[in-house]
N, CA, C and O atoms as a MOPAC input file, in Angstrom:
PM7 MOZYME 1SCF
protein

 N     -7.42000 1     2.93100 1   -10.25900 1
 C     -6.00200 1     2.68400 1   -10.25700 1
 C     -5.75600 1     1.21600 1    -9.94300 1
 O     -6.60500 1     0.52500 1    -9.38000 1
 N     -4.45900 1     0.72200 1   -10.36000 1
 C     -4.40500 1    -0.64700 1    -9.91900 1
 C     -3.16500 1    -0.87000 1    -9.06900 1
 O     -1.99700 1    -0.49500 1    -9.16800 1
 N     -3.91000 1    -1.69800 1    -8.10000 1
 C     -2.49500 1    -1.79200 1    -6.73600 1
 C     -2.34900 1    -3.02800 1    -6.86000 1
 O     -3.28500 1    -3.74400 1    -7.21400 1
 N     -1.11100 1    -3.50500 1    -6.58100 1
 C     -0.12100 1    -5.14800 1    -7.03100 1
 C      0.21400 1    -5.16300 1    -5.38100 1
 O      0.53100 1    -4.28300 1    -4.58100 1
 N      0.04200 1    -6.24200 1    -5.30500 1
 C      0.36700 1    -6.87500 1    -3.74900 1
 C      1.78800 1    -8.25800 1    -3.74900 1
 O      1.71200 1    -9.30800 1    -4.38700 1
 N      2.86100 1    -7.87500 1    -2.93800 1
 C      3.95900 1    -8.91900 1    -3.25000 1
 C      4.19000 1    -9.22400 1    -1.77900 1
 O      4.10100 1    -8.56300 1    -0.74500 1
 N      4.62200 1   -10.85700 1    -2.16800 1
 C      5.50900 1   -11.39300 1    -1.18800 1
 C      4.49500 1   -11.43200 1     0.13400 1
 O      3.37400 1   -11.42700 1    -0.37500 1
 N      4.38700 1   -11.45800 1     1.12200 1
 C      3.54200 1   -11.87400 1     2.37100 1
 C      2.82700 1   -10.35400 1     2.10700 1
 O      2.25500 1   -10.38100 1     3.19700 1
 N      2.58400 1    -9.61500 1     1.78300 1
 C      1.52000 1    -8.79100 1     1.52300 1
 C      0.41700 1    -9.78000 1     0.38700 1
 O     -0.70300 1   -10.23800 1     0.61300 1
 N      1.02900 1    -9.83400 1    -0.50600 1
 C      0.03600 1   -11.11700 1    -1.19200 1
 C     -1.05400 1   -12.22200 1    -0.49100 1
 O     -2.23100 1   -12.51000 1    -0.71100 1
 N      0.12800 1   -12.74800 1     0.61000 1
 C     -0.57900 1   -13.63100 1     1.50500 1
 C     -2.10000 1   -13.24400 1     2.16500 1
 O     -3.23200 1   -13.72400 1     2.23600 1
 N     -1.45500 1   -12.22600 1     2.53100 1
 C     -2.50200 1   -11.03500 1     3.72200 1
 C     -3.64500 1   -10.64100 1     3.16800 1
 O     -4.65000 1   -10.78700 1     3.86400 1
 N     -3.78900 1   -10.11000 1     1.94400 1
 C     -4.51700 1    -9.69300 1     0.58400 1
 C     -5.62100 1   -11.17200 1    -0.05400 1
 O     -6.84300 1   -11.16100 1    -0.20000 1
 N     -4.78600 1   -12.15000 1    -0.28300 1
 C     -5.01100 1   -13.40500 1    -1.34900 1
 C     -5.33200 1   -13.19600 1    -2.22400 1
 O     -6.22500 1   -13.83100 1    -2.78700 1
 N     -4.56100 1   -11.93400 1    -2.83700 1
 C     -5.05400 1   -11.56300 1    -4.55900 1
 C     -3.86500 1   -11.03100 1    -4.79300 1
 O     -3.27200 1   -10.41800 1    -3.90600 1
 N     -3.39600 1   -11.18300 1    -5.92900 1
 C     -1.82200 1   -10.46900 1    -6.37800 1
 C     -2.02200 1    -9.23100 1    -7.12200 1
 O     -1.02200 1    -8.62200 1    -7.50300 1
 N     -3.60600 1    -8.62000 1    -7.46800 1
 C     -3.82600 1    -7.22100 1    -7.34900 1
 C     -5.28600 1    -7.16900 1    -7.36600 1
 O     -6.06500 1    -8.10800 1    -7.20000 1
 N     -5.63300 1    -5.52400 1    -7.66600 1
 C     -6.95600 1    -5.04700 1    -7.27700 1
 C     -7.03700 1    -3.77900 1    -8.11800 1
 O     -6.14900 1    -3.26400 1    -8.79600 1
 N     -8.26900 1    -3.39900 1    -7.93100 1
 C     -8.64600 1    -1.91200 1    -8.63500 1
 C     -8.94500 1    -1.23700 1    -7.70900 1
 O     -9.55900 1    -1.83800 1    -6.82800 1
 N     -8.67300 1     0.23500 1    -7.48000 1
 C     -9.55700 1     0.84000 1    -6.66300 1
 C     -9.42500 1     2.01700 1    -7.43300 1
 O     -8.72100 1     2.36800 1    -8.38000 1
 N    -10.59600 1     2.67500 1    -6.52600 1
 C    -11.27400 1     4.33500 1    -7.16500 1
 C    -10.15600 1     5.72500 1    -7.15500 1
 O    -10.37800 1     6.37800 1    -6.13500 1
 N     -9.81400 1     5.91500 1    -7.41000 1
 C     -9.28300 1     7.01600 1    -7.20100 1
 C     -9.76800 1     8.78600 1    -7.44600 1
 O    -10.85900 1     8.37500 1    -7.84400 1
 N     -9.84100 1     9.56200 1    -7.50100 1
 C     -8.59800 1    10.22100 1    -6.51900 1
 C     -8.25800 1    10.41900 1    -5.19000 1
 O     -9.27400 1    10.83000 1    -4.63100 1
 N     -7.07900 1    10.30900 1    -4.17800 1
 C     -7.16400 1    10.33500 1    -3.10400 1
 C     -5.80400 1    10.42000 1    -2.89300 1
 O     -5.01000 1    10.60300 1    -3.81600 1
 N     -5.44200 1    10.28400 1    -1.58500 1
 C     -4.01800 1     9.76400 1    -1.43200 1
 C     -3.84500 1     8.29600 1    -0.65700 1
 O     -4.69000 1     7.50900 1    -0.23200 1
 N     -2.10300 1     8.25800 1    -0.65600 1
 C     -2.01200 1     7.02800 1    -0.46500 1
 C     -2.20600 1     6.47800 1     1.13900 1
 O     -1.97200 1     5.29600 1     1.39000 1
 N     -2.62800 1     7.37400 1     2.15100 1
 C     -3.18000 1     7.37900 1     3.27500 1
 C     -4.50400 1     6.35300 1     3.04100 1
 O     -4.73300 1     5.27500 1     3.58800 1
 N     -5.32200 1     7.11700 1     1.98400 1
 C     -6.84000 1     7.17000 1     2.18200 1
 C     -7.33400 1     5.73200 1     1.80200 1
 O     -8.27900 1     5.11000 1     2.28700 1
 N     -6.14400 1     5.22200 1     0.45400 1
 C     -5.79600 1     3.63500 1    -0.16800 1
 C     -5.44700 1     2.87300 1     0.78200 1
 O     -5.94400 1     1.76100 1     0.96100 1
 N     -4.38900 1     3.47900 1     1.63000 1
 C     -4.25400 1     2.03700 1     2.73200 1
 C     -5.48300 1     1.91500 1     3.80800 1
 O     -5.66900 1     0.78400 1     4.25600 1
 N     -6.16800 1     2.75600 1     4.17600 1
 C     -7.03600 1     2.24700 1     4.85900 1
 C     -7.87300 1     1.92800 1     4.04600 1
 O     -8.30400 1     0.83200 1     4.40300 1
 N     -8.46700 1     2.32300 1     2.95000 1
 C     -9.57400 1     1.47100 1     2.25700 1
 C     -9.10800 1     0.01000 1     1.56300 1
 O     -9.78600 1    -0.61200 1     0.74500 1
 N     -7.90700 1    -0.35400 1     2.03700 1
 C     -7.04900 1    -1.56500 1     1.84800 1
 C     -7.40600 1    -2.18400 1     2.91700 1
 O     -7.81700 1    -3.34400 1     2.88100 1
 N     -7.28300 1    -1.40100 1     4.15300 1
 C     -6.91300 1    -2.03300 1     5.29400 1
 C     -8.39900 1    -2.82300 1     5.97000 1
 O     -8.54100 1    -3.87000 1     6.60200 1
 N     -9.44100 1    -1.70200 1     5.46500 1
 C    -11.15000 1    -1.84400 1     5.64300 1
 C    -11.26000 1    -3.50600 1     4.87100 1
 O    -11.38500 1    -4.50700 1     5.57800 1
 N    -11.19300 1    -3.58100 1     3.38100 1
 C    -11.47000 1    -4.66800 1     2.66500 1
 C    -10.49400 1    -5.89100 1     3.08400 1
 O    -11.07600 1    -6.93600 1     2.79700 1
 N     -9.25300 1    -6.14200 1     3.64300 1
 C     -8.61400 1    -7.21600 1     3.63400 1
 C     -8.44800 1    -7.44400 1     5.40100 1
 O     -8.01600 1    -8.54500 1     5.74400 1
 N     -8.74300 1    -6.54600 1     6.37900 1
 C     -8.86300 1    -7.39100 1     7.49500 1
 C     -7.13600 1    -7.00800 1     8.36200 1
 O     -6.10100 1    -6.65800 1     7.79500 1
 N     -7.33800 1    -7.21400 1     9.71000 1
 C     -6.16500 1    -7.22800 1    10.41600 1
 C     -4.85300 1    -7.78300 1    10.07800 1
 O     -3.91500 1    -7.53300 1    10.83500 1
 N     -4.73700 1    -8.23100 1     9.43300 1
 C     -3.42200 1    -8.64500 1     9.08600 1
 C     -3.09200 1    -7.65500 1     8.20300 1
 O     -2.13600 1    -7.03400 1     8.66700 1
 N     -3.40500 1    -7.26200 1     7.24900 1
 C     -2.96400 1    -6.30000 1     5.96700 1
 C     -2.84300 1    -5.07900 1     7.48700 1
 O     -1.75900 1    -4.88900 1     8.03900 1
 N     -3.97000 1    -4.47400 1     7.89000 1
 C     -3.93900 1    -3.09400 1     8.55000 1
 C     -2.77300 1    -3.45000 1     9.28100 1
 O     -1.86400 1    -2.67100 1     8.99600 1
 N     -2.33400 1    -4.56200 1    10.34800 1
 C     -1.13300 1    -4.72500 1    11.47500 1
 C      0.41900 1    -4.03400 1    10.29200 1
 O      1.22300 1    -3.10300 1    10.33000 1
 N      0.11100 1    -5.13000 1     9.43600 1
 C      1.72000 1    -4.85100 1     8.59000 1
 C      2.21100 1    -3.17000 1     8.18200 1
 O      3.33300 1    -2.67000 1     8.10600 1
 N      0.60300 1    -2.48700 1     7.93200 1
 C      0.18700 1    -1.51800 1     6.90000 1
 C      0.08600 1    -0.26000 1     8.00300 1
 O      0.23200 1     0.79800 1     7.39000 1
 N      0.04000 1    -0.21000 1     8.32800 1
 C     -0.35100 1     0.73100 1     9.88700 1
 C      0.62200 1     0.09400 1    11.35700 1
 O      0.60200 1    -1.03400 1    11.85100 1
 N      1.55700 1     1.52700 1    11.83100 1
 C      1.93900 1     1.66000 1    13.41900 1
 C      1.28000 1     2.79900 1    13.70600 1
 O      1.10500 1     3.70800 1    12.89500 1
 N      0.86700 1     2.79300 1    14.94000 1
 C      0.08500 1     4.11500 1    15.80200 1
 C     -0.31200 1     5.13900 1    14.71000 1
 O      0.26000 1     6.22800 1    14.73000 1
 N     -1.31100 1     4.86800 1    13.69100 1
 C     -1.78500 1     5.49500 1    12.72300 1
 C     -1.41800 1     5.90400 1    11.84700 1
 O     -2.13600 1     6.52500 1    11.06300 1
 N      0.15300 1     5.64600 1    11.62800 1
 C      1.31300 1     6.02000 1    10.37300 1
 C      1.28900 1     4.70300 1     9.79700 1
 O      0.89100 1     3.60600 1    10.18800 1
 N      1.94100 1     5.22500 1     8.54000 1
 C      2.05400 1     3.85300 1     7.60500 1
 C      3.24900 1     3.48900 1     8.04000 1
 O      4.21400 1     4.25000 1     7.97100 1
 N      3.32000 1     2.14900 1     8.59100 1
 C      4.43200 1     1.30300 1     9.08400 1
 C      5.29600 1     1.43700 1     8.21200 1
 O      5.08700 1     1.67800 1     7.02300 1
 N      7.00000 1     1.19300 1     9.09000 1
 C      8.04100 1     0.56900 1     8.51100 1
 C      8.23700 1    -0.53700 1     7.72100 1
 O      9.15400 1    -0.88900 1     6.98000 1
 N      7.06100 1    -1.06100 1     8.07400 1
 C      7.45100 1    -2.63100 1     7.48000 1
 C      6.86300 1    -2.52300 1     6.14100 1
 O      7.39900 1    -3.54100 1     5.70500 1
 N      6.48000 1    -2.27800 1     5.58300 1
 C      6.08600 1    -1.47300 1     4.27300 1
 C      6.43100 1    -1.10400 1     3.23200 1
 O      6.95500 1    -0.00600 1     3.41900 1
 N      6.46200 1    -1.35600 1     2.20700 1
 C      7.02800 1    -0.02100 1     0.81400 1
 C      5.98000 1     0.63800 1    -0.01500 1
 O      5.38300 1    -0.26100 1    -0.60700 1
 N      5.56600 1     1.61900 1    -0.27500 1
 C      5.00200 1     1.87200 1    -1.05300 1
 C      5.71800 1     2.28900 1    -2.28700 1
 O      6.69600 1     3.03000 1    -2.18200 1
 N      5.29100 1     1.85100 1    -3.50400 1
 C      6.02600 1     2.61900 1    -4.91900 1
 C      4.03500 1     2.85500 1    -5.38000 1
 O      2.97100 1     2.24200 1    -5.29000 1
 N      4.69900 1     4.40900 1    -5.96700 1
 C      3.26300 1     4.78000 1    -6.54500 1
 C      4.00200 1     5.00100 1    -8.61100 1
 O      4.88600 1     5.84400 1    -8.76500 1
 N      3.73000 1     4.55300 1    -9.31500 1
 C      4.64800 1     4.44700 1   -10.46400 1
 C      5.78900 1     4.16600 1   -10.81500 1
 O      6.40200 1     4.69200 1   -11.74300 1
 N      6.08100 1     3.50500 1   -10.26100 1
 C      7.75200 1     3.20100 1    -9.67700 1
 C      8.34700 1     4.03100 1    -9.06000 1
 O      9.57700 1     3.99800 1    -9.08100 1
 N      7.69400 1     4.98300 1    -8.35600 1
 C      8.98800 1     5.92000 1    -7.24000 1
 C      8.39400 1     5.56100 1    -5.61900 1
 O      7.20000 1     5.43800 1    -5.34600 1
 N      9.05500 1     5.48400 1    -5.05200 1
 C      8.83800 1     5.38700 1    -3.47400 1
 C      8.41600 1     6.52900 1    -2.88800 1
 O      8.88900 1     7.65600 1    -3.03900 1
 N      7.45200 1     6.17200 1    -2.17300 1
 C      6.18100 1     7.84300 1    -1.86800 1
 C      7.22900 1     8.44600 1    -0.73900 1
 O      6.71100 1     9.31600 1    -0.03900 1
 N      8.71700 1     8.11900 1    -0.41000 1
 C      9.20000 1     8.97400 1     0.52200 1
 C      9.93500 1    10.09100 1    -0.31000 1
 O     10.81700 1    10.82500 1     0.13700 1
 N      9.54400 1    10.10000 1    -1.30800 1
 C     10.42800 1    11.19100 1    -2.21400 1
 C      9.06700 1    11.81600 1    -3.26500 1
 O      9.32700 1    12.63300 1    -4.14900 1
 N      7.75400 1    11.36000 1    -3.05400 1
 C      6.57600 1    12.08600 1    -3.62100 1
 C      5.33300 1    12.64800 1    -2.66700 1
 O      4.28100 1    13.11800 1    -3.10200 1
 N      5.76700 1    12.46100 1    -0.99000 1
 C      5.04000 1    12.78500 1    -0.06000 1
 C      4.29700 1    11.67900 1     0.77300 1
 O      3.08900 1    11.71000 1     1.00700 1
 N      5.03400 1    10.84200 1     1.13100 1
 C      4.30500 1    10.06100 1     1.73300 1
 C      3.06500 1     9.85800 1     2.14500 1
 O      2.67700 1     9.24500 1     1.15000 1
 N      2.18100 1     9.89600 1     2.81000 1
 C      1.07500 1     8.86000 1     3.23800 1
 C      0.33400 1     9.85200 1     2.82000 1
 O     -0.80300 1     9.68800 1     3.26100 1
 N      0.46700 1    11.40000 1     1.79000 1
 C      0.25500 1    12.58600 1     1.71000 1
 C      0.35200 1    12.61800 1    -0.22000 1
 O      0.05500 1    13.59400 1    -0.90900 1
 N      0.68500 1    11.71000 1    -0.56700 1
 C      1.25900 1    11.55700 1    -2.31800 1
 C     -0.14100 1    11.12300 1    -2.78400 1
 O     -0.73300 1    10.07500 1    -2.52700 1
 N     -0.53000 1    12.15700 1    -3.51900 1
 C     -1.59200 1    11.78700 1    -4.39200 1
 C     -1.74300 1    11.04500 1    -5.32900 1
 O     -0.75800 1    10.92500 1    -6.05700 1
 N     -2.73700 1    10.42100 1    -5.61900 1
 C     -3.00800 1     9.29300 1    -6.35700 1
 C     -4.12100 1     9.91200 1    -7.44000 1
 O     -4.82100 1    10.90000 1    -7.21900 1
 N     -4.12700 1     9.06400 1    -8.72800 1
 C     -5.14600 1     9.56800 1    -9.65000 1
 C     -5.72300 1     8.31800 1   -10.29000 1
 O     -5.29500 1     7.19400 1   -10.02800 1
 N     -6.45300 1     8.49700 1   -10.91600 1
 C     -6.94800 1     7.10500 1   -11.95800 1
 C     -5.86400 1     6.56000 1   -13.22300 1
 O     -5.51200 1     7.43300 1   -14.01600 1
 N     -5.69000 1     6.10100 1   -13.29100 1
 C     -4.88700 1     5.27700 1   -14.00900 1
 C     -3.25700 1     5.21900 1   -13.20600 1
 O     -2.35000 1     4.78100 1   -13.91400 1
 N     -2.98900 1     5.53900 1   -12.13700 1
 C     -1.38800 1     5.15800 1   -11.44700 1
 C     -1.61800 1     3.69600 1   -11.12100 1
 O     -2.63100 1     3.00300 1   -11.21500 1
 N     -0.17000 1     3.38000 1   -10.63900 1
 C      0.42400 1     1.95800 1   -10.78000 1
 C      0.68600 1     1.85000 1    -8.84300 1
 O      1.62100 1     2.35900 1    -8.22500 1
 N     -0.36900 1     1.10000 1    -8.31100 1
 C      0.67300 1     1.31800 1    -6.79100 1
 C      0.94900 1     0.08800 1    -6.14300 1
 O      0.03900 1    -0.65700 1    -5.78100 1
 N      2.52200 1    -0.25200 1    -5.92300 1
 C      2.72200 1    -1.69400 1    -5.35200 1
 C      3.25200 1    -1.27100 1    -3.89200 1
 O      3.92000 1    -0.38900 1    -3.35200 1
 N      2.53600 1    -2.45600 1    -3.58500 1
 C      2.71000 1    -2.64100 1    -2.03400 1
 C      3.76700 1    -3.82300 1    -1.38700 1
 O      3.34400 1    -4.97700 1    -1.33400 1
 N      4.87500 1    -3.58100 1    -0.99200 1
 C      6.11000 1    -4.42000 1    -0.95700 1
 C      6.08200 1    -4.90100 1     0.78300 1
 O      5.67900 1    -4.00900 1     1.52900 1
 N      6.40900 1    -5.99800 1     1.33700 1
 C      6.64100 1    -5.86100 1     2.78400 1
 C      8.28500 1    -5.55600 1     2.75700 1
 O      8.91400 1    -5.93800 1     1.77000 1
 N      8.87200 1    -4.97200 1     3.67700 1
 C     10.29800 1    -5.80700 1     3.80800 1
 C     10.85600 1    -6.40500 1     4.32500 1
 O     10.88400 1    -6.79700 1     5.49200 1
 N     11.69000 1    -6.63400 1     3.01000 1
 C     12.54700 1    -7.68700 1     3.46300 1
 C     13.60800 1    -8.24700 1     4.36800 1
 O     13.28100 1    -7.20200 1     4.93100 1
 N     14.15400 1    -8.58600 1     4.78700 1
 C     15.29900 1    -9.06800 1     5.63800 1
 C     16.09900 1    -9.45900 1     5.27200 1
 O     16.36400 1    -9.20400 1     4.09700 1
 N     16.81800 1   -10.16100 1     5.90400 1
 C     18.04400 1   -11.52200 1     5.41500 1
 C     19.31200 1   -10.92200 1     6.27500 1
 O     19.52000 1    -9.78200 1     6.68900 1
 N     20.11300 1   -12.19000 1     6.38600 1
 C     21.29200 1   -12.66900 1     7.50000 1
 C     22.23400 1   -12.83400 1     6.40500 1
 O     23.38500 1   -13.20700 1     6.63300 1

């Protein structure tokens, strides 16, 4: 599957995407995200073992809080972007 990394997730990453194996869910992707890119990706990507707020996941363009979150299965050929969020005043 291929995961797209934006905006200070990019930073964290230093690749604007990747391949990984699938099948699994999107739990099993962020930590095998979190394994390959190091404390900064896991801090943003992970609170007390949940996938942080600070976060978006879209797995094909839908947001995994409406396909099962950290629980939404993944297959070979899906689309998964990883968004931080955003802010602003």
């Amino acid at each position: 599957m291929k995961v797209l990394f934006f905006a200070t997730i990019r930073d964290y990453t230093g690749v604007k995407e990747t391949e990984a194996e699938g099948p699994g869910t999107v739990m099993e992707l962020l930590t095998e995200l979190a394994s390959a890119y190091g404390s900064a990706f896991s801090d943003e990507a992970f609170e007390e073992g949940e996938i942080s707020d600070r976060v978006i996941i879209m797995v094909n363009g839908r947001h995994i809080a409406h396909t099962g979150g950290g629980n939404t299965p993944l297959k070979s050929g899906d689309t998964v972007a990883v968004f931080p969020i955003i802010g602003g005043g």
